[in-house]
Structures are given as structure tokens and as C-alpha cells.
CSV table of C-alpha atoms in Angstrom, one decimal:
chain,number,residue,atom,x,y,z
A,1,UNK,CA,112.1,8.8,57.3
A,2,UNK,CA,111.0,5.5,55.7
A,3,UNK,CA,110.2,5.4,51.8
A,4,UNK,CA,106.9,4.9,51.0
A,5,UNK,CA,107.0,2.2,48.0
A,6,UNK,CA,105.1,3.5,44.5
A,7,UNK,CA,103.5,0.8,42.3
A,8,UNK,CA,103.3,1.6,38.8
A,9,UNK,CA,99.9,0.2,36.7
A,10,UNK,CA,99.4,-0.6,33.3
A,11,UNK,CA,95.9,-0.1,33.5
A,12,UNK,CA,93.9,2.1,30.9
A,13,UNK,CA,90.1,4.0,31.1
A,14,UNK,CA,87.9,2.1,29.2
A,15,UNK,CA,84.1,2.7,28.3
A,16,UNK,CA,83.0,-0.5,29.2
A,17,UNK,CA,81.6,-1.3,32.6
A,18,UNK,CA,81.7,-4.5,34.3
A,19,UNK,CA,79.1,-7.1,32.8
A,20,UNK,CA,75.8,-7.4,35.7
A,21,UNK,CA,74.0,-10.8,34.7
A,22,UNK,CA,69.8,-9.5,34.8
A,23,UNK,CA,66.6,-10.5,33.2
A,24,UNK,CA,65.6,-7.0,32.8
A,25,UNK,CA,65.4,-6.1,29.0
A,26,UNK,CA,62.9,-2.7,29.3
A,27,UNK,CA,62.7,-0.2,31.5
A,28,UNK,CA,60.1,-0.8,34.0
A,29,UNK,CA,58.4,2.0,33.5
A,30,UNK,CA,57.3,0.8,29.7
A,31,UNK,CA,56.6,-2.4,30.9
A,32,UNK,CA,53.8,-1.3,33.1
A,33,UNK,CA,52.4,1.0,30.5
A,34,UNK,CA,52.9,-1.7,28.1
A,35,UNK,CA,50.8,-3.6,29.8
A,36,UNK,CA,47.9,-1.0,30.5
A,37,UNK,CA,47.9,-0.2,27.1
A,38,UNK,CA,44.9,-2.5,26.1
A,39,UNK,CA,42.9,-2.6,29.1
A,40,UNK,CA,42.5,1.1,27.8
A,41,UNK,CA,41.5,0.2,24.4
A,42,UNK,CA,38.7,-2.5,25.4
A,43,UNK,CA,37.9,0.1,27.5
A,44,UNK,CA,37.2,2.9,25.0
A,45,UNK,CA,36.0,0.1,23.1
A,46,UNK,CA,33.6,-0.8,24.7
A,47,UNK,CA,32.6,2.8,25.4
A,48,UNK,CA,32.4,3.3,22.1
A,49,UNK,CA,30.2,0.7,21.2
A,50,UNK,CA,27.4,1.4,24.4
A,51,UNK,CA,27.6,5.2,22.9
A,52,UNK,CA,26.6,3.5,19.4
A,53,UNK,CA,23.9,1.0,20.6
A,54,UNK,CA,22.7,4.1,23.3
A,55,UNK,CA,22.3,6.2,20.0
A,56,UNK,CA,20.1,3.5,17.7
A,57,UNK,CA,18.1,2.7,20.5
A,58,UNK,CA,17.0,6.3,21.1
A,59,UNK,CA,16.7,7.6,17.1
A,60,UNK,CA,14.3,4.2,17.1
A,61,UNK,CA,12.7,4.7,19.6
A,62,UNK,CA,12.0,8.5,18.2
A,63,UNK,CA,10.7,6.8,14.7
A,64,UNK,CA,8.9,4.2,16.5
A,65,UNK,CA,6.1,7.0,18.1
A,66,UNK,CA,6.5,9.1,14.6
A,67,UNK,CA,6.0,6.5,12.7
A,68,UNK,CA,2.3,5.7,14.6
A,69,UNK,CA,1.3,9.3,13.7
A,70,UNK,CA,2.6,9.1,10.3
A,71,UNK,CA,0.5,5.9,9.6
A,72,UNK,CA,-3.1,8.1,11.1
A,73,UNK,CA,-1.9,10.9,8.8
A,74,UNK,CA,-1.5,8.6,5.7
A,75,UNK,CA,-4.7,6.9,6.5
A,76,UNK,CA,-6.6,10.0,6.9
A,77,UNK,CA,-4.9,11.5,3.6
A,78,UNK,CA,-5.7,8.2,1.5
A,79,UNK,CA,-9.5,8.4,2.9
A,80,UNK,CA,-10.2,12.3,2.1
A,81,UNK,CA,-9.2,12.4,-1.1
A,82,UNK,CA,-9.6,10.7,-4.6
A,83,UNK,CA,-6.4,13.0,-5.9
A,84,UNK,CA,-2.6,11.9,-5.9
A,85,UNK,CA,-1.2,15.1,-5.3
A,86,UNK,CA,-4.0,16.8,-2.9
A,87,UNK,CA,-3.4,13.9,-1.1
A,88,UNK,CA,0.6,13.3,-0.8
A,89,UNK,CA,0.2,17.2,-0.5
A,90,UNK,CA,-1.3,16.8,3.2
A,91,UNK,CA,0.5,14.1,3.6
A,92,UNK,CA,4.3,15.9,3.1
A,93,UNK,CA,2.2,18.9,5.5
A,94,UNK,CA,1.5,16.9,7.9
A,95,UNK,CA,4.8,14.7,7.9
A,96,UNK,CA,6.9,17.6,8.4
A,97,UNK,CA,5.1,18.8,11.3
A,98,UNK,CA,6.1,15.3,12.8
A,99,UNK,CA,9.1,14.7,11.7
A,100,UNK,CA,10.2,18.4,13.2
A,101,UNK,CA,8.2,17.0,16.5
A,102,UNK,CA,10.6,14.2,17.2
A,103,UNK,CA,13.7,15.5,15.9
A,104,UNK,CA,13.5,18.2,18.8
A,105,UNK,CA,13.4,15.5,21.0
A,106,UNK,CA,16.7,13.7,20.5
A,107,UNK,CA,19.8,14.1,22.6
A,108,UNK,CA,22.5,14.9,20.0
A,109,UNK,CA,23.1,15.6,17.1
A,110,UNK,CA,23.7,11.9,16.0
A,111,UNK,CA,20.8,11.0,17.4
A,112,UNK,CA,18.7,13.5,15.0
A,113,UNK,CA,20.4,12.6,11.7
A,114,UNK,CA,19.8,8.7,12.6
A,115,UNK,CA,16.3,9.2,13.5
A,116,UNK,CA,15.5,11.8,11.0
A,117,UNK,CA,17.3,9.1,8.1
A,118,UNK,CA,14.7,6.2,9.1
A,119,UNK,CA,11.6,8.9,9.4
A,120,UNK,CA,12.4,9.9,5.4
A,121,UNK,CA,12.6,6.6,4.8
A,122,UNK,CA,9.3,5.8,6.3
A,123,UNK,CA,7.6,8.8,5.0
A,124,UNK,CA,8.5,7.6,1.2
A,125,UNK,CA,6.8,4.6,1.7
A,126,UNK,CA,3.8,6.0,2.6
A,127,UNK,CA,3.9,8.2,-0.3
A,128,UNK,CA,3.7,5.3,-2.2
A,129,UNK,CA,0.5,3.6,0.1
A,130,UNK,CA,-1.1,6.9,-0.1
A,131,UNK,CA,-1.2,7.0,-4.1
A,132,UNK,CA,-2.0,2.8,-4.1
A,133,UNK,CA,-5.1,3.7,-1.7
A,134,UNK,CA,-5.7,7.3,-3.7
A,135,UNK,CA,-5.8,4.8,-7.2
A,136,UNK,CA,-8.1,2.2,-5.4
A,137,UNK,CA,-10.4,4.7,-4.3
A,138,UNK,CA,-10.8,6.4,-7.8
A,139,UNK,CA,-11.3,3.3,-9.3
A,140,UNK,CA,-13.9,2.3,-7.3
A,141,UNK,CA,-15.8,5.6,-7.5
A,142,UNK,CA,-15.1,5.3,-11.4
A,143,UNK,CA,-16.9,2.1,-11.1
A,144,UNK,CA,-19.9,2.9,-9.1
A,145,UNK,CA,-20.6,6.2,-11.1
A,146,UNK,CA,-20.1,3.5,-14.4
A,147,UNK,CA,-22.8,1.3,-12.6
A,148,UNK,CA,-25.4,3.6,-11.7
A,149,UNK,CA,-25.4,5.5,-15.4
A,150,UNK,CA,-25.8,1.5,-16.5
A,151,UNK,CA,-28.5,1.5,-14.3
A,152,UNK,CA,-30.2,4.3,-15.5
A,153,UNK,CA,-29.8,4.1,-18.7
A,154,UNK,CA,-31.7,0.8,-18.7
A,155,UNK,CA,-34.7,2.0,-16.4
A,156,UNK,CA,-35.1,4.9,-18.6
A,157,UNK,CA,-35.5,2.4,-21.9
A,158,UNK,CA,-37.2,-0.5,-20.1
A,159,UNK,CA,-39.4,1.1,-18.0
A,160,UNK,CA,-39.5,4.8,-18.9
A,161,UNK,CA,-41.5,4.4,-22.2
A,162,UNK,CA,-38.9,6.7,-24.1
A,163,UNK,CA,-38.4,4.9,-27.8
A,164,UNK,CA,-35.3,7.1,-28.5
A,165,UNK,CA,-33.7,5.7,-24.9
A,166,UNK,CA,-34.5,2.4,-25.9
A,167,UNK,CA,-33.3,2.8,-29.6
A,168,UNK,CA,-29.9,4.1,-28.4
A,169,UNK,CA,-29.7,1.9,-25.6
A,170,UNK,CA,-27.2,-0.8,-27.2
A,171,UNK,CA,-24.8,2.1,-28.3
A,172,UNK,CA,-24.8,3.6,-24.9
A,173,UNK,CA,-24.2,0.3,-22.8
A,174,UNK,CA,-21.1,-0.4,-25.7
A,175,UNK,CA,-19.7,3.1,-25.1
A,176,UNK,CA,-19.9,2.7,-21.2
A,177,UNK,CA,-18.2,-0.2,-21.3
A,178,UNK,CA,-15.9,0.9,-23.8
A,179,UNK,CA,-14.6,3.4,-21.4
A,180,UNK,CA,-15.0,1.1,-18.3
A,181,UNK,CA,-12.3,-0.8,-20.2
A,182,UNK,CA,-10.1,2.1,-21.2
A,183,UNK,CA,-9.9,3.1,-17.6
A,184,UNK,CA,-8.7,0.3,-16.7
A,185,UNK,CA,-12.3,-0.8,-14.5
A,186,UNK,CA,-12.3,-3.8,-16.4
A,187,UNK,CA,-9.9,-6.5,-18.6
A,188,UNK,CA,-10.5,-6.9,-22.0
A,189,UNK,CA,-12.1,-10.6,-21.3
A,190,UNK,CA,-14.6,-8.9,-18.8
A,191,UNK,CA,-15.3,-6.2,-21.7
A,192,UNK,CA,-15.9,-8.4,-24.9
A,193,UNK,CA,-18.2,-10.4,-22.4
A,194,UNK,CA,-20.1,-7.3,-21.6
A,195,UNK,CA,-20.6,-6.1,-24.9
A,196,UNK,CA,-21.6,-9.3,-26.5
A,197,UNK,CA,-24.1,-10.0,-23.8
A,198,UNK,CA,-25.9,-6.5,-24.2
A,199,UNK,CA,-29.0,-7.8,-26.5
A,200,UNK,CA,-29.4,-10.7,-23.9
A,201,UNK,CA,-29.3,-8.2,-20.9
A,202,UNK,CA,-32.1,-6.1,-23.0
A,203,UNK,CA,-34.5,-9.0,-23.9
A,204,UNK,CA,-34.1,-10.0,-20.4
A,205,UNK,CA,-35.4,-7.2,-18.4
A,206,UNK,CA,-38.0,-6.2,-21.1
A,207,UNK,CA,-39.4,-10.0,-20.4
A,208,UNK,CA,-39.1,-9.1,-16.6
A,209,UNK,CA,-41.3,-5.8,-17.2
A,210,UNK,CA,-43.6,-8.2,-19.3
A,211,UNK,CA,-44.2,-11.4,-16.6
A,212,UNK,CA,-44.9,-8.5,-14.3
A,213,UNK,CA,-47.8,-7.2,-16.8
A,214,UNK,CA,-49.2,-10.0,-18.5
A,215,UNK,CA,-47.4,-13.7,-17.4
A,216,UNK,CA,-49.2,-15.7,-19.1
A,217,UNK,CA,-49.2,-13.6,-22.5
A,218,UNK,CA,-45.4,-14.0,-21.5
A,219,UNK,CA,-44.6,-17.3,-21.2
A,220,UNK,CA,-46.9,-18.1,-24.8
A,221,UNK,CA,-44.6,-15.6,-25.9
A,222,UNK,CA,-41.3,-17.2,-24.7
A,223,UNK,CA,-42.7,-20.2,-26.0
A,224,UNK,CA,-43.0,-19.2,-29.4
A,225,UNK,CA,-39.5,-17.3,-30.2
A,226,UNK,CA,-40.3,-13.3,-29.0
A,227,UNK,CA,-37.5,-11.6,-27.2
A,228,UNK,CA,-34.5,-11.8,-29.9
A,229,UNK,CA,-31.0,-12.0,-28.6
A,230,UNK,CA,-32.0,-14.1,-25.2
A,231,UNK,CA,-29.6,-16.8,-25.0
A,232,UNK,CA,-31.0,-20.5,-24.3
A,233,UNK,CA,-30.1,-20.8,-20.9
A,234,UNK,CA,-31.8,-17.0,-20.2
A,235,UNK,CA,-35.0,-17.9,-22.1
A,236,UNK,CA,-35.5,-21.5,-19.9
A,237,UNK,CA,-35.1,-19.4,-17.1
A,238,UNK,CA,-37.6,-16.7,-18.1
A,239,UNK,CA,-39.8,-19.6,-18.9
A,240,UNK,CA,-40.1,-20.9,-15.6
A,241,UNK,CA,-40.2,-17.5,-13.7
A,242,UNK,CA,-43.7,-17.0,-16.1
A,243,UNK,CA,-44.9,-20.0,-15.4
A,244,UNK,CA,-44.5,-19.4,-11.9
A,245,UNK,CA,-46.5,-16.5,-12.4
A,246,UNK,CA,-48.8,-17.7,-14.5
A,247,UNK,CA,-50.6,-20.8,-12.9
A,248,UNK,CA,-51.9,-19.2,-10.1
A,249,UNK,CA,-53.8,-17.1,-12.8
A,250,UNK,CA,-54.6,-19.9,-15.3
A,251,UNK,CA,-56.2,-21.9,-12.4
A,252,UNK,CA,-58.1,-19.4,-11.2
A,253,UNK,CA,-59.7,-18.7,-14.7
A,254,UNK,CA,-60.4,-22.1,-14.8
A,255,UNK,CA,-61.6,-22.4,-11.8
């Protein structure tokens, strides 16, 4: 039987493979997610950012329509009454009742805060138009109540034959003014310039009352240096409305 020869190796198990030549550095697998990674980001991105935009558009929308009811409110609030506090009283009423209105309205919860933010925001700066307007419209019932006692307070010494009106009547134009200034009706140039024209505001109407009477006694009288405290330019003027009056008469006594 022939001998099968044996071979003897020197060959030893080793833990490193063959070298394979590739251009292949990461599993493929992370590659590809690698490389989807920020197509999902723009993507939630840009979700994000429609979500936000989607959000502000509808909150101002929201306090775009409250806001038009708030201004009627504020308007109607500033016109009913001369006090601050009845007034931002209806107001803050009437506000809530809106601002409840809309907030029911939004979509989420986001929505609501943003919307109902802006609307507080609004609704203080009406408070402040609504006590401007509130002021405005004391003052300017202060002033015609001021006025009218002026008024009558000269009628009743001028042409109301009362001595004791006509005695006090200086005292009691100085005292309205007085408190026209104090009030704040009037500045303090306005006020000296009242008070120091009170004796040519006097003379002058009790010359009016007098042309209407008697123009020609008038205008002798205006000639000669009655009516104490009428200023110059007052008394030329006086003069002429007499003598307007009185030629018609003059000629026709002559005549």
C-alpha cells in the first residue's frame, strides 16, 4: 500500500484577517440616516414655525373684532359720564364681557393666552382715554356752569335794579375767577387778565344799558369822563356805538 506523504506547517492562528482595500468607512445603514437627519429637522422646522405664525394670526385676528367693541364701549363710557371711576367702572363691566366673548373663540390654549395678552393690553389704554375724555368733559361742564353764573350775576346787577348785586358784583366776578383758576379752567395769564379787566367789563355794559335808554345823554356823558374804569380803547368804542344811536334822534329834533 503506497505512503501517503504528510507535510508539516509552521503556520499559527492569528486574529488578523486578510487586508480588503474599500472606500466604505460607516455602516450603510448610518449613512442613510445620516443623511435624513436634517431633512427632518427643516421639516419640523418649518412646522414649527407655520404652527407659530397660524397662532398670531388667529389671537389677532380675535383682538382685531374685540378691540372694535372695546373702542364703542369706551366711547359710550367717556360720553355718559363726568366721573373717573363710574366711568372705567362700565368700562372694566363691559370689557370683561368681551374679552370672555373672544377668548371662547380661539382654538387652543395658545391661542387664548396670546389673544387675551394683547386685549389687556388694549383695555389699559383705554382706561387711560376714558379718564382723558372723563377730565375733558368735566372741565368743560366746569366752564359752562362758571360762564352762565358770570352771566347772571351781571344781568342781575346791570339790569336787575338790585344795588346790593351791583355793590358785590366786583367781589363775585374776582371769586369766580379765582376758582376758574384753581380748577385749572384757566392759566394764571388768562386769570390776572380777567380780574384786572372787571371795572372795564362793568362800566361797559352799564353804558350798553344806558345808549339803549337815553344815546344821546350817553354819548355827552362818554364825552365828559362818566363810566370810571373803561379803558381808552372801550370808551372810543362806546362813543361811536352812541353816536350811532344818537343822530338819527338829534336830526330828527332838529328837524
Amino acid at each position: 500500500m503506497p505512503k501517503i506523504p504528510t507535510f508539516t506547517t509552521e503556520a499559527r492562528p492569528t486574529a488578523q484577517a486578510a487586508s480588503v482595500v474599500s472606500n466604505i468607512k460607516i455602516p450603510l445603514n448610518q449613512t442613510v440616516a445620516a443623511a435624513l437627519r436634517p431633512l427632518g429637522e427643516a421639516a419640523e422646522d418649518y412646522y414649527i414655525k407655520e404652527k407659530i405664525i397660524q397662532n398670531k394670526t388667529e389671537a389677532l385676528e380675535l383682538e382685531n373684532k374685540s378691540v372694535l367693541e372695546l373702542n364703542d364701549v369706551a366711547q359710550k363710557a367717556s360720553s355718559l359720564y363726568k366721573n373717573s371711576e363710574q366711568a372705567n367702572s362700565y368700562l372694566m363691566q363691559q370689557s370683561k364681557i368681551i374679552r370672555d366673548k373672544y377668548a371662547s373663540q380661539a382654538s387652543s390654549g395658545t391661542v387664548k393666552t396670546m389673544f387675551t395678552n394683547s386685549y389687556l393690553l388694549e383695555e389699559q389704554k383705554k382706561i387711560f382715554s376714558v379718564d382723558n375724555a372723563v377730565y375733558k368733559n368735566l372741565i368743560q361742564s366746569r366752564a359752562i356752569a362758571s360762564e352762565a353764573k358770570e352771566q347772571s350775576l351781571l344781568t342781575e346787577a346791570i339790569y336787575g335794579d338790585n344795588e346790593l348785586a351791583k355793590k358785590t358784583l366786583p367781589t363775585d366776578l374776582s371769586k369766580i375767577y379765582t376758582d376758574d383758576y384753581k380748577d385749572g379752567l384757566i392759566d394764571i395769564d388768562t386769570y390776572e387778565g380777567k380780574v384786572a379787566a372787571i371795572p372795564n367789563t362793568i362800566a361797559y355794559l352799564e353804558v350798553q344799558k344806558d345808549i339803549t335808554n337815553d344815546p344821546v345823554q350817553t354819548y355827552v356823558n362818554l364825552n365828559t369822563g362818566k363810566y370810571e374804569g373803561l379803558t381808552i380803547k372801550t370808551r372810543e368804542e362806546l362813543k361811536r356805538d352812541a353816536k350811532l344811536e344818537a343822530t338819527p334822534i338829534l336830526r330828527e329834533n332838529i328837524t
